[in-house]
Coordinates of C-alpha atoms and ligand atoms in Angstrom, one line a residue:
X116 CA 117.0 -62.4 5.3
X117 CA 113.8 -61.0 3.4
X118 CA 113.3 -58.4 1.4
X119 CA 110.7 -56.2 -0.1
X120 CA 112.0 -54.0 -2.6
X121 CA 109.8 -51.2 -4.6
X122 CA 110.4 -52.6 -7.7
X123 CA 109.3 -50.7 -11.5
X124 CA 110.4 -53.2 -13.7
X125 CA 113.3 -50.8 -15.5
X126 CA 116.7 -51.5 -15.6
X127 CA 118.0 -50.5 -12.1
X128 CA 115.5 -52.5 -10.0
X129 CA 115.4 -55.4 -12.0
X130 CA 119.2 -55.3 -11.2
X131 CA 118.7 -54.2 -8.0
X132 CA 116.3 -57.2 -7.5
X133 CA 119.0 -59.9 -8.7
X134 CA 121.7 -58.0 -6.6
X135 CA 120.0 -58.2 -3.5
X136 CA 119.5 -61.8 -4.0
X137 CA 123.5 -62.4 -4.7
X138 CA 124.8 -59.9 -2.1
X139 CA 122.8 -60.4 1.4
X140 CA 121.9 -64.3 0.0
X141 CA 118.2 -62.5 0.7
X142 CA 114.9 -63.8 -0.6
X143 CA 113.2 -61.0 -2.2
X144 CA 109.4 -59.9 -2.8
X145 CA 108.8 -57.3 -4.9
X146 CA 106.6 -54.2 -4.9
X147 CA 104.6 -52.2 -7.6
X148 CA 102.5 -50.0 -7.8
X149 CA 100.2 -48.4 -10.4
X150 CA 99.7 -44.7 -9.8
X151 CA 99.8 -43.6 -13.2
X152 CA 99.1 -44.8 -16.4
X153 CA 98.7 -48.2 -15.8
X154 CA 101.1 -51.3 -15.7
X155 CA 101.1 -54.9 -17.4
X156 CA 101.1 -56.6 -14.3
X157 CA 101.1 -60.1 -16.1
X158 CA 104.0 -59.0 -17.8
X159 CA 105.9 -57.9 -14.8
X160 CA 105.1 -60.8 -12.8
X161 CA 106.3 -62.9 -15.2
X162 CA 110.0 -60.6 -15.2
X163 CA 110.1 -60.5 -11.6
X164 CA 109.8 -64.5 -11.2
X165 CA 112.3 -65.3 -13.7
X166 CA 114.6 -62.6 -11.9
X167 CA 113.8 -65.0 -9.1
X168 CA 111.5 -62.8 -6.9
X169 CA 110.2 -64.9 -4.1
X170 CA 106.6 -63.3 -4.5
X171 CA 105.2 -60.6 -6.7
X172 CA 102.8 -57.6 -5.8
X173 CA 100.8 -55.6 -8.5
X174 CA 98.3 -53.1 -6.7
X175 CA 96.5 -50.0 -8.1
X176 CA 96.7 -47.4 -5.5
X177 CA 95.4 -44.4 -7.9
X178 CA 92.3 -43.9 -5.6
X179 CA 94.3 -43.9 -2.3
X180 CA 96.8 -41.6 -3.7
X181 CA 94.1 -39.2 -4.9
X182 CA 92.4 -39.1 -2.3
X183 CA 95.2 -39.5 1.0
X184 CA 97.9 -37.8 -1.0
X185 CA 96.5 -35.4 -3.8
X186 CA 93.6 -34.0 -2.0
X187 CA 95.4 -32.9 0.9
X188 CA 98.2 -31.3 -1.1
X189 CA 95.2 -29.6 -3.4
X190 CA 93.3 -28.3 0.0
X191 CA 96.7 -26.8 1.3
X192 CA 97.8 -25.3 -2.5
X193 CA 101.0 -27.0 -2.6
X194 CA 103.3 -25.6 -4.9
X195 CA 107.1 -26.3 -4.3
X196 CA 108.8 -23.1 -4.2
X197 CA 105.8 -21.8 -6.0
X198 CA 106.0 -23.5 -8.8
X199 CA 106.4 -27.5 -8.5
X200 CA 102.8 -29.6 -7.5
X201 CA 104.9 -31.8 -6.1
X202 CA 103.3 -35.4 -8.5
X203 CA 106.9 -37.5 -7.8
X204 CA 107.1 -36.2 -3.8
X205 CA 103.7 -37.2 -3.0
X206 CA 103.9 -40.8 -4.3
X207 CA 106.9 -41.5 -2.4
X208 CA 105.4 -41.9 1.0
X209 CA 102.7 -43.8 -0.4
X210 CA 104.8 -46.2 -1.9
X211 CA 107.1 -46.3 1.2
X212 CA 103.9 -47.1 3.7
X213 CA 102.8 -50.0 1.2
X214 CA 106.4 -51.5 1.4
X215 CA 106.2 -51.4 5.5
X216 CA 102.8 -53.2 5.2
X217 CA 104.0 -55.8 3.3
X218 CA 107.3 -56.7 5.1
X219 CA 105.1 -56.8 8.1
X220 CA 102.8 -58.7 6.3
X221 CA 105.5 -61.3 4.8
X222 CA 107.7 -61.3 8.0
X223 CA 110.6 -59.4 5.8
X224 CA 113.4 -57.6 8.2
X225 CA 114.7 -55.0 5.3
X226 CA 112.8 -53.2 2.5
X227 CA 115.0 -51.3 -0.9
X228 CA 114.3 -49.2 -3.4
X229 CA 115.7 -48.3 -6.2
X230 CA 116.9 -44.6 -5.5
X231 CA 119.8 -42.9 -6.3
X232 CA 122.3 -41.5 -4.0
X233 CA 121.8 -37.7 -5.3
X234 CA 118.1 -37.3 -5.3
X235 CA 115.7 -36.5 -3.0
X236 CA 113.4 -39.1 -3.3
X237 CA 115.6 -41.6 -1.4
X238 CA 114.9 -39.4 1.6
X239 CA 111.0 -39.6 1.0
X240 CA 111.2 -43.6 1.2
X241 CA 113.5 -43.5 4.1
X242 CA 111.6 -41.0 6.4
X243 CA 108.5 -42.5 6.1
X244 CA 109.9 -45.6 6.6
X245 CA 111.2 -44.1 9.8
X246 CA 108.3 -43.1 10.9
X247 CA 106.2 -46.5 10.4
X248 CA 108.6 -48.7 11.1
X249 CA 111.9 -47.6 13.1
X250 CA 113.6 -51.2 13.1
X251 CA 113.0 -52.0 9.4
X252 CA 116.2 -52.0 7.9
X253 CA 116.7 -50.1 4.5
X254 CA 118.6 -51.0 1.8
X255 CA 119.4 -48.6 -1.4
X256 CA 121.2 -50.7 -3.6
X257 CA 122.0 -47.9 -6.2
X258 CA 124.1 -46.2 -3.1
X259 CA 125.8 -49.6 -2.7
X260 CA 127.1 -51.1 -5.5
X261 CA 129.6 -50.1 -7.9
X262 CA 128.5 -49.8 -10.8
X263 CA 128.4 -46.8 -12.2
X264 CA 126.8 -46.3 -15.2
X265 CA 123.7 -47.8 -17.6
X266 CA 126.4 -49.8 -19.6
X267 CA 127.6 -51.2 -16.2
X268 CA 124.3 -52.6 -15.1
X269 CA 123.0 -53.7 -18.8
X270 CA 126.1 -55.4 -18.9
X271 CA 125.3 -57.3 -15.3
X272 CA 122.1 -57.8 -16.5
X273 CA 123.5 -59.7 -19.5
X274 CA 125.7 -61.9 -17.0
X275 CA 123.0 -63.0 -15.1
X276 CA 120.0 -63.4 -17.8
X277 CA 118.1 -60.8 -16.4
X278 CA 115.3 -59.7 -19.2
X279 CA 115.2 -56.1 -19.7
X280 CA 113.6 -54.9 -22.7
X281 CA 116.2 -52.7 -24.2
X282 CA 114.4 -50.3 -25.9
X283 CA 115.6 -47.0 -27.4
X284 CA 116.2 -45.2 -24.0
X285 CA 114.5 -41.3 -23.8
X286 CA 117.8 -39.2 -23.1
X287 CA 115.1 -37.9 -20.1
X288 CA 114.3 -39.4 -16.9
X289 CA 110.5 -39.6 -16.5
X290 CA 108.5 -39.9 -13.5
X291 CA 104.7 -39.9 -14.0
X292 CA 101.5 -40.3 -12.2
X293 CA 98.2 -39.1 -12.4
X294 CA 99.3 -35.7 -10.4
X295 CA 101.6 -34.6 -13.2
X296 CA 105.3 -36.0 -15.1
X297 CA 108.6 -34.5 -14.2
X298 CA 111.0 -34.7 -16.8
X299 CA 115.1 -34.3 -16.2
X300 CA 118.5 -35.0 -17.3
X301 CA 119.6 -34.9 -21.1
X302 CA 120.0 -31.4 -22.7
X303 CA 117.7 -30.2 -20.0
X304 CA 120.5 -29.8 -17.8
X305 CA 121.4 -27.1 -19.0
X306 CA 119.4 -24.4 -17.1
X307 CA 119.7 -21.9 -20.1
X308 CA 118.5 -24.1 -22.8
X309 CA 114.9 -24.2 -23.6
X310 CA 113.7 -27.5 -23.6
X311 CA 113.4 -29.5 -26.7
X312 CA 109.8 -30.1 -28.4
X313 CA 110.4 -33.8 -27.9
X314 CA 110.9 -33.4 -23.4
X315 CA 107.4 -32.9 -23.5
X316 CA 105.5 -35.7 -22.9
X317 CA 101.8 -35.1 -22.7
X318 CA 100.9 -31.0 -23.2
X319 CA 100.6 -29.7 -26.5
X320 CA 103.2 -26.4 -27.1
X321 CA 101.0 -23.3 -27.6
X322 CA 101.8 -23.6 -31.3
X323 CA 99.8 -26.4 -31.3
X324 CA 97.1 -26.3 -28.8
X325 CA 93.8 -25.2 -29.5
X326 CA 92.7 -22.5 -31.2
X327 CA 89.3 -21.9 -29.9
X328 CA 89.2 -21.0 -26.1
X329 CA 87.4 -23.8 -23.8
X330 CA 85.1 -23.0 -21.0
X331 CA 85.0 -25.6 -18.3
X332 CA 83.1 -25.3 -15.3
X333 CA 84.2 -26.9 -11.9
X334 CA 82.3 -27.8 -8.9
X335 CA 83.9 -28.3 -5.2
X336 CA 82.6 -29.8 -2.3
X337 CA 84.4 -28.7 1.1
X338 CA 87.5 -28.5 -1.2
X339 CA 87.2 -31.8 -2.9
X340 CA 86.3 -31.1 -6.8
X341 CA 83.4 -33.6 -7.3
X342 CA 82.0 -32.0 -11.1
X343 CA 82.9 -30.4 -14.0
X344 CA 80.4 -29.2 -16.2
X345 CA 77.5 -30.3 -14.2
X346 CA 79.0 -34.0 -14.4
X347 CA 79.7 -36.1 -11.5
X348 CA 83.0 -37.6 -11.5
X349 CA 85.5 -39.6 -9.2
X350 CA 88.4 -38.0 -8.2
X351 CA 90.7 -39.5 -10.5
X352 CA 88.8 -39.8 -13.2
X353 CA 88.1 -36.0 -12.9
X354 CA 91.7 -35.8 -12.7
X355 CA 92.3 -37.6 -15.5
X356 CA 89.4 -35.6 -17.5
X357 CA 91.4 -32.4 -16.6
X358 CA 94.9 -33.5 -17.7
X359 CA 93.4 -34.3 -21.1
X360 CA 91.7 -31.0 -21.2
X361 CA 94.0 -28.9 -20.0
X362 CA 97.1 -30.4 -22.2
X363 CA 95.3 -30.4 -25.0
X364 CA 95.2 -26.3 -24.5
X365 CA 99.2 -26.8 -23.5
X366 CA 98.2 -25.9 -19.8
X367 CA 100.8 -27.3 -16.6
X368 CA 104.3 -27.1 -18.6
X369 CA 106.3 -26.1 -15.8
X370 CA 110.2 -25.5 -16.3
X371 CA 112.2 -24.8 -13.0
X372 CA 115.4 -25.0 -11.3
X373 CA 114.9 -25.9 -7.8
X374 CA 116.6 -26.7 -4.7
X375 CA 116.8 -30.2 -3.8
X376 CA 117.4 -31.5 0.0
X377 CA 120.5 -32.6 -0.1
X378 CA 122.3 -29.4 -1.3
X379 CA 122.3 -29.0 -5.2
X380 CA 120.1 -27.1 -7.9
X381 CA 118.7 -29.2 -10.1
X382 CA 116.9 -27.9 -13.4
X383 CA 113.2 -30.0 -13.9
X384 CA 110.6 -29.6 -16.4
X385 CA 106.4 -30.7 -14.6
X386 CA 103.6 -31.4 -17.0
X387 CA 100.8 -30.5 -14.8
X388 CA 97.7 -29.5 -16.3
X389 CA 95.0 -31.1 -13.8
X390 CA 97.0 -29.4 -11.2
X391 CA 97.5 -26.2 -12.3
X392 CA 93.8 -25.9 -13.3
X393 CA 92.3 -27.4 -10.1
X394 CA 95.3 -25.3 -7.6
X395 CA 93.7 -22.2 -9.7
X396 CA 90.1 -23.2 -9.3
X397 CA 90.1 -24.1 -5.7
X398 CA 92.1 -20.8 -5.2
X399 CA 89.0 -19.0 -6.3
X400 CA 86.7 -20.9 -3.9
X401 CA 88.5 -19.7 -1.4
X402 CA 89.1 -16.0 -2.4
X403 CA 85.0 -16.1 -1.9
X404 CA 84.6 -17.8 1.2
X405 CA 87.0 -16.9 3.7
X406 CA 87.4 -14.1 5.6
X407 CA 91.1 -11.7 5.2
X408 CA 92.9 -13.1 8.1
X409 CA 92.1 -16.8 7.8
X410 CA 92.8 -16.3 4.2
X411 CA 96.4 -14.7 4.3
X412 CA 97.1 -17.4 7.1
X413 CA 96.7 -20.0 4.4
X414 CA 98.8 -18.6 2.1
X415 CA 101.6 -18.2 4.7
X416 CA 100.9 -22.1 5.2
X417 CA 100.8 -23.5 1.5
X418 CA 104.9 -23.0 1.6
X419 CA 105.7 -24.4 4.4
X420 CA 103.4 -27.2 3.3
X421 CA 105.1 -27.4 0.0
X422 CA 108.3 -27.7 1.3
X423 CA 106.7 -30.5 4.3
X424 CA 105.8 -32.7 1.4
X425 CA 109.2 -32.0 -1.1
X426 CA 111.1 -32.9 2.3
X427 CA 109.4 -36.2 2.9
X428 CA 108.1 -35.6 6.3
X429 CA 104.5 -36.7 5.7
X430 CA 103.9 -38.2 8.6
X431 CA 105.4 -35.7 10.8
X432 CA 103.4 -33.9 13.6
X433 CA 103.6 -30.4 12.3
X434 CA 101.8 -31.7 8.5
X435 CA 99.0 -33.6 10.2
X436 CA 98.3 -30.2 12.3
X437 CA 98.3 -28.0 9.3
X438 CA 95.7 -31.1 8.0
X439 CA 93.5 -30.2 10.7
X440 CA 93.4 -26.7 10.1
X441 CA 93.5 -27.0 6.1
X442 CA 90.3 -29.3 6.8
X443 CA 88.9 -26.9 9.3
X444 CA 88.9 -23.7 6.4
X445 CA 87.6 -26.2 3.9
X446 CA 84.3 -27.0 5.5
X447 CA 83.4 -23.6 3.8
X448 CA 85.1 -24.3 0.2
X449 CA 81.9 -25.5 -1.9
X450 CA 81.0 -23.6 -5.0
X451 CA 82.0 -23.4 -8.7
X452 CA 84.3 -21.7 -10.6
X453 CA 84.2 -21.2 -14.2
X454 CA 87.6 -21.1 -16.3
X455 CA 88.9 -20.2 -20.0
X456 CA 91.5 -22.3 -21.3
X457 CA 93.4 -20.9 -24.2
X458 CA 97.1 -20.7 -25.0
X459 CA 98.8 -22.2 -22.2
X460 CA 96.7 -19.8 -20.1
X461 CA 94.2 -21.0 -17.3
X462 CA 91.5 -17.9 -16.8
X463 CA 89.0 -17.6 -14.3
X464 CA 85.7 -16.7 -15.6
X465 CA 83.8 -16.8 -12.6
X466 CA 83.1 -18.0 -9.3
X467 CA 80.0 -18.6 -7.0
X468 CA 80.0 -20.3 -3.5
X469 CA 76.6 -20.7 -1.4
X470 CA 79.2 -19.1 1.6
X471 CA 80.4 -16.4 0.0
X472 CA 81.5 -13.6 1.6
X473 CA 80.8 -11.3 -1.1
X474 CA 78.5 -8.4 -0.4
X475 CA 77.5 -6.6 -3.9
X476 CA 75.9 -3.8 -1.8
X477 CA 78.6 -3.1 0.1
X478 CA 81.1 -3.6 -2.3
X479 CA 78.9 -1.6 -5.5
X480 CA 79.4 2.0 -6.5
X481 CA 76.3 2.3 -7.9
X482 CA 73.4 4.0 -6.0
X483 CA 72.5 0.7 -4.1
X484 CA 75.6 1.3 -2.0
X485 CA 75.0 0.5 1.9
X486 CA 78.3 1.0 3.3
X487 CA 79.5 3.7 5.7
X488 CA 81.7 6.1 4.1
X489 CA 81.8 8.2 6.9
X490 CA 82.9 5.7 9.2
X491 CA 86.0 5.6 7.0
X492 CA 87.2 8.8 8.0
X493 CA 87.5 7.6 11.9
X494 CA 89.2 4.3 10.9
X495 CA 91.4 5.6 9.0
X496 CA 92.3 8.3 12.0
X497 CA 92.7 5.3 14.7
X498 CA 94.7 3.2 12.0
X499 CA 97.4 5.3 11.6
X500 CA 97.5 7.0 14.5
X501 CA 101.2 5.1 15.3
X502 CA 102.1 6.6 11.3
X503 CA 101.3 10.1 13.0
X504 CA 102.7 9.8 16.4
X505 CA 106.7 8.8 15.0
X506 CA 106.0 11.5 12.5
X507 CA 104.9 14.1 15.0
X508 CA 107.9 13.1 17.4
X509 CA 110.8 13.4 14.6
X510 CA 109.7 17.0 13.8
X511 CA 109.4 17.8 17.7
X512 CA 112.8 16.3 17.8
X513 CA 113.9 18.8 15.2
X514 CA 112.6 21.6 16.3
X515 CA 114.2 20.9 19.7
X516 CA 117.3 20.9 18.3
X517 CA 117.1 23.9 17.0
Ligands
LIG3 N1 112.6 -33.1 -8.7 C1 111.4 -33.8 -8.5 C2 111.2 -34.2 -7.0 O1 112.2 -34.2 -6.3 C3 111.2 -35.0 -9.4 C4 112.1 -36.2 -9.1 C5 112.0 -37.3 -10.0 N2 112.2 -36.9 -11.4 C6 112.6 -37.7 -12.4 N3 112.6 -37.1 -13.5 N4 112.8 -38.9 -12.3 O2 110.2 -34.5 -6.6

């Protein structure tokens, strides 16, 4: 048997990664991918080995996941029950299509990861696993074993030399990539307390954050931000640019309880800031460029989008159609939006678009007005004539009866 398990390096994969090997006598490659910060891939090769990994994969996947993963949820304005940019959801089916490469790759029959039983990112791994490879089989050693606690698996860590560094352990679990952090457990399970100073990881409070307002000017290209400030910039360094920015102004703190798939609330603080400020630019791009019905039709989509993505059904038929049509609107979506950061608060200052649909002289009240105000008084007649007809037959029904 071979194995390719997503492996991070903390404390229940590199268990995971020994307990694979023991339980299905299974040779074991692991997996790890850099979508955030960065990793010490020397390091962690070196870890892996000694934990006996058969073979060890390091790969920097930032661009894909910008660009495959980030974009489209940006073009669609993903927000998880309006709230949530979705950072931790999107990665997972990245991560999960890297895993099915690689077994096929390395001839492996199973993949694992290192999910837990309550959460719902074991159901992002799994259903894209499904829909790559329907005869992998998947294994979730956190579901299996019993061990039940952190104490439990240091302790099995001990037994069988595992290294894990055993540093001071954040009462928070932390998930982070360039999209945004999400931030639970601890004291913050308690939806009615406000979260400690200390759950924050990367956005200064409003106490602290500037004083001075920032203006920042960003510039899209059929919906993909390619400047800000007149500067060229990939995409995720421009992300990266942003979250700086915007957390230095304590933009993206996002505290929610939300409804996860398999059943429960769950109380989650987001950092967000290049999210929240590029979701808010884009928004106004849009606003410009398209036309009322195309533009409420969007809207309607962004949920059922959001909750597409939070499910883990990325590559199901119904997301790739509402790609098409998401790429279909943004072939108008090129312009530049000016913004005011201050406080925690993300303002628009402007916007311009070369496909605007803005018409000053229709829209002005000043004496260069061209629009038809008599041809108001017929629309409005036509428009609710059904208003007037259900009015006019209730009072005819009154006076009938009396
Ligand atoms: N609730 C979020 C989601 O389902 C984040 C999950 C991971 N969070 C964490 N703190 N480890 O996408």
């Amino acid at each position: 048997m071979k194995i390719v398990l997503a492996y991070s390096g903390g404390l229940d994969t590199s268990v995971a990664l020994k307990w694979l090997q023991d339980k299905y006598k299974a040779k074991v490659i692991t997996y790890t991918a850099n979508i955030g910060k960065g990793i010490d891939s020397a390091g962690l090769e070196e870890k892996a080995k000694k934990t006996g990994a058969l073979k060890v994969y390091v790969e920097d996947l930032r661009k894909v996941f910008a660009k495959e993963f980030i974009l489209p949820a940006l073009k669609a304005g993903a927000l998880y029950e309006g709230k949530y940019p979705l950072a931790t959801a999107l990665s997972r089916p990245l991560i999960a299509k890297r895993l099915v490469e690689i077994a096929k790759k390395e001839g492996a029959d199973s993949v694992a990861h290192g999910c837990s039983g309550k959460g719902n990112d074991q159901v992002r791994f799994e259903l894209t696993i499904f829909s790559l490879a329907p005869h992998l089989k998947i294994i979730a050693p956190l579901r299996e074993w019993k061990m039940k606690s952190r104490a439990e698996e240091i302790e099995y860590a001990k037994k069988h030399n595992i290294s894990v560094s055993v540093t001071k352990k954040s009462p928070y679990s932390i998930d982070e990539n360039i999209w945004g952090t999400s931030i639970e457990c601890g004291i913050l399970e308690d939806p009615n307390v406000e979260p400690p100073e200390d759950a924050w990881t990367i956005t200064n409070s409003i106490h602290k954050s500037l004083s001075q307002p920032q203006y920042i000017k960003i510039y899209f290209e059929r919906g993909m931000p390619k400047k800000l400030n007149g500067k060229k910039y990939d995409f995720v360094s421009l992300i990266e640019k942003l979250k700086n920015i915007g957390a230095k102004h304590g933009i993206g703190r996002i505290d929610m309880v939300e409804n996860r798939l398999i059943g429960i609330k769950s109380r989650e603080l987001y950092e967000a800031p290049a999210a929240v400020i590029l979701n808010k630019a884009l928004e106004e791009i849009e606003s410009l460029v398209l036309d009322r019905e195309t533009l409420h039709f969007k809207e309607m989509i962004s949920n059922k989008y959001a909750e597409l993505v939070y499910y883990g059904l990325w590559y199901s038929p119904l997301k790739g159609a509402l790609d098409a049509f998401l790429n279909s609107i943004h072939k108008k979506t090129t312009g530049e939006v000016t913004l005011k950061l201050h406080k925690g608060n993300c303002i628009v200052a402007g916007r311009k678009s070369l496909n605007s649909l803005y018409n000053e002289k229709m829209a002005t009240y000043s004496p260069q007005d061209i629009f038809s105000h008599q041809s108001a008084k017929g629309f409005i007649e036509l428009f609710g004539l059904p208003l007037k007809i259900q009015a006019l037959k209730k009072t005819g029904a009154k006076r009938k009866k009396k």
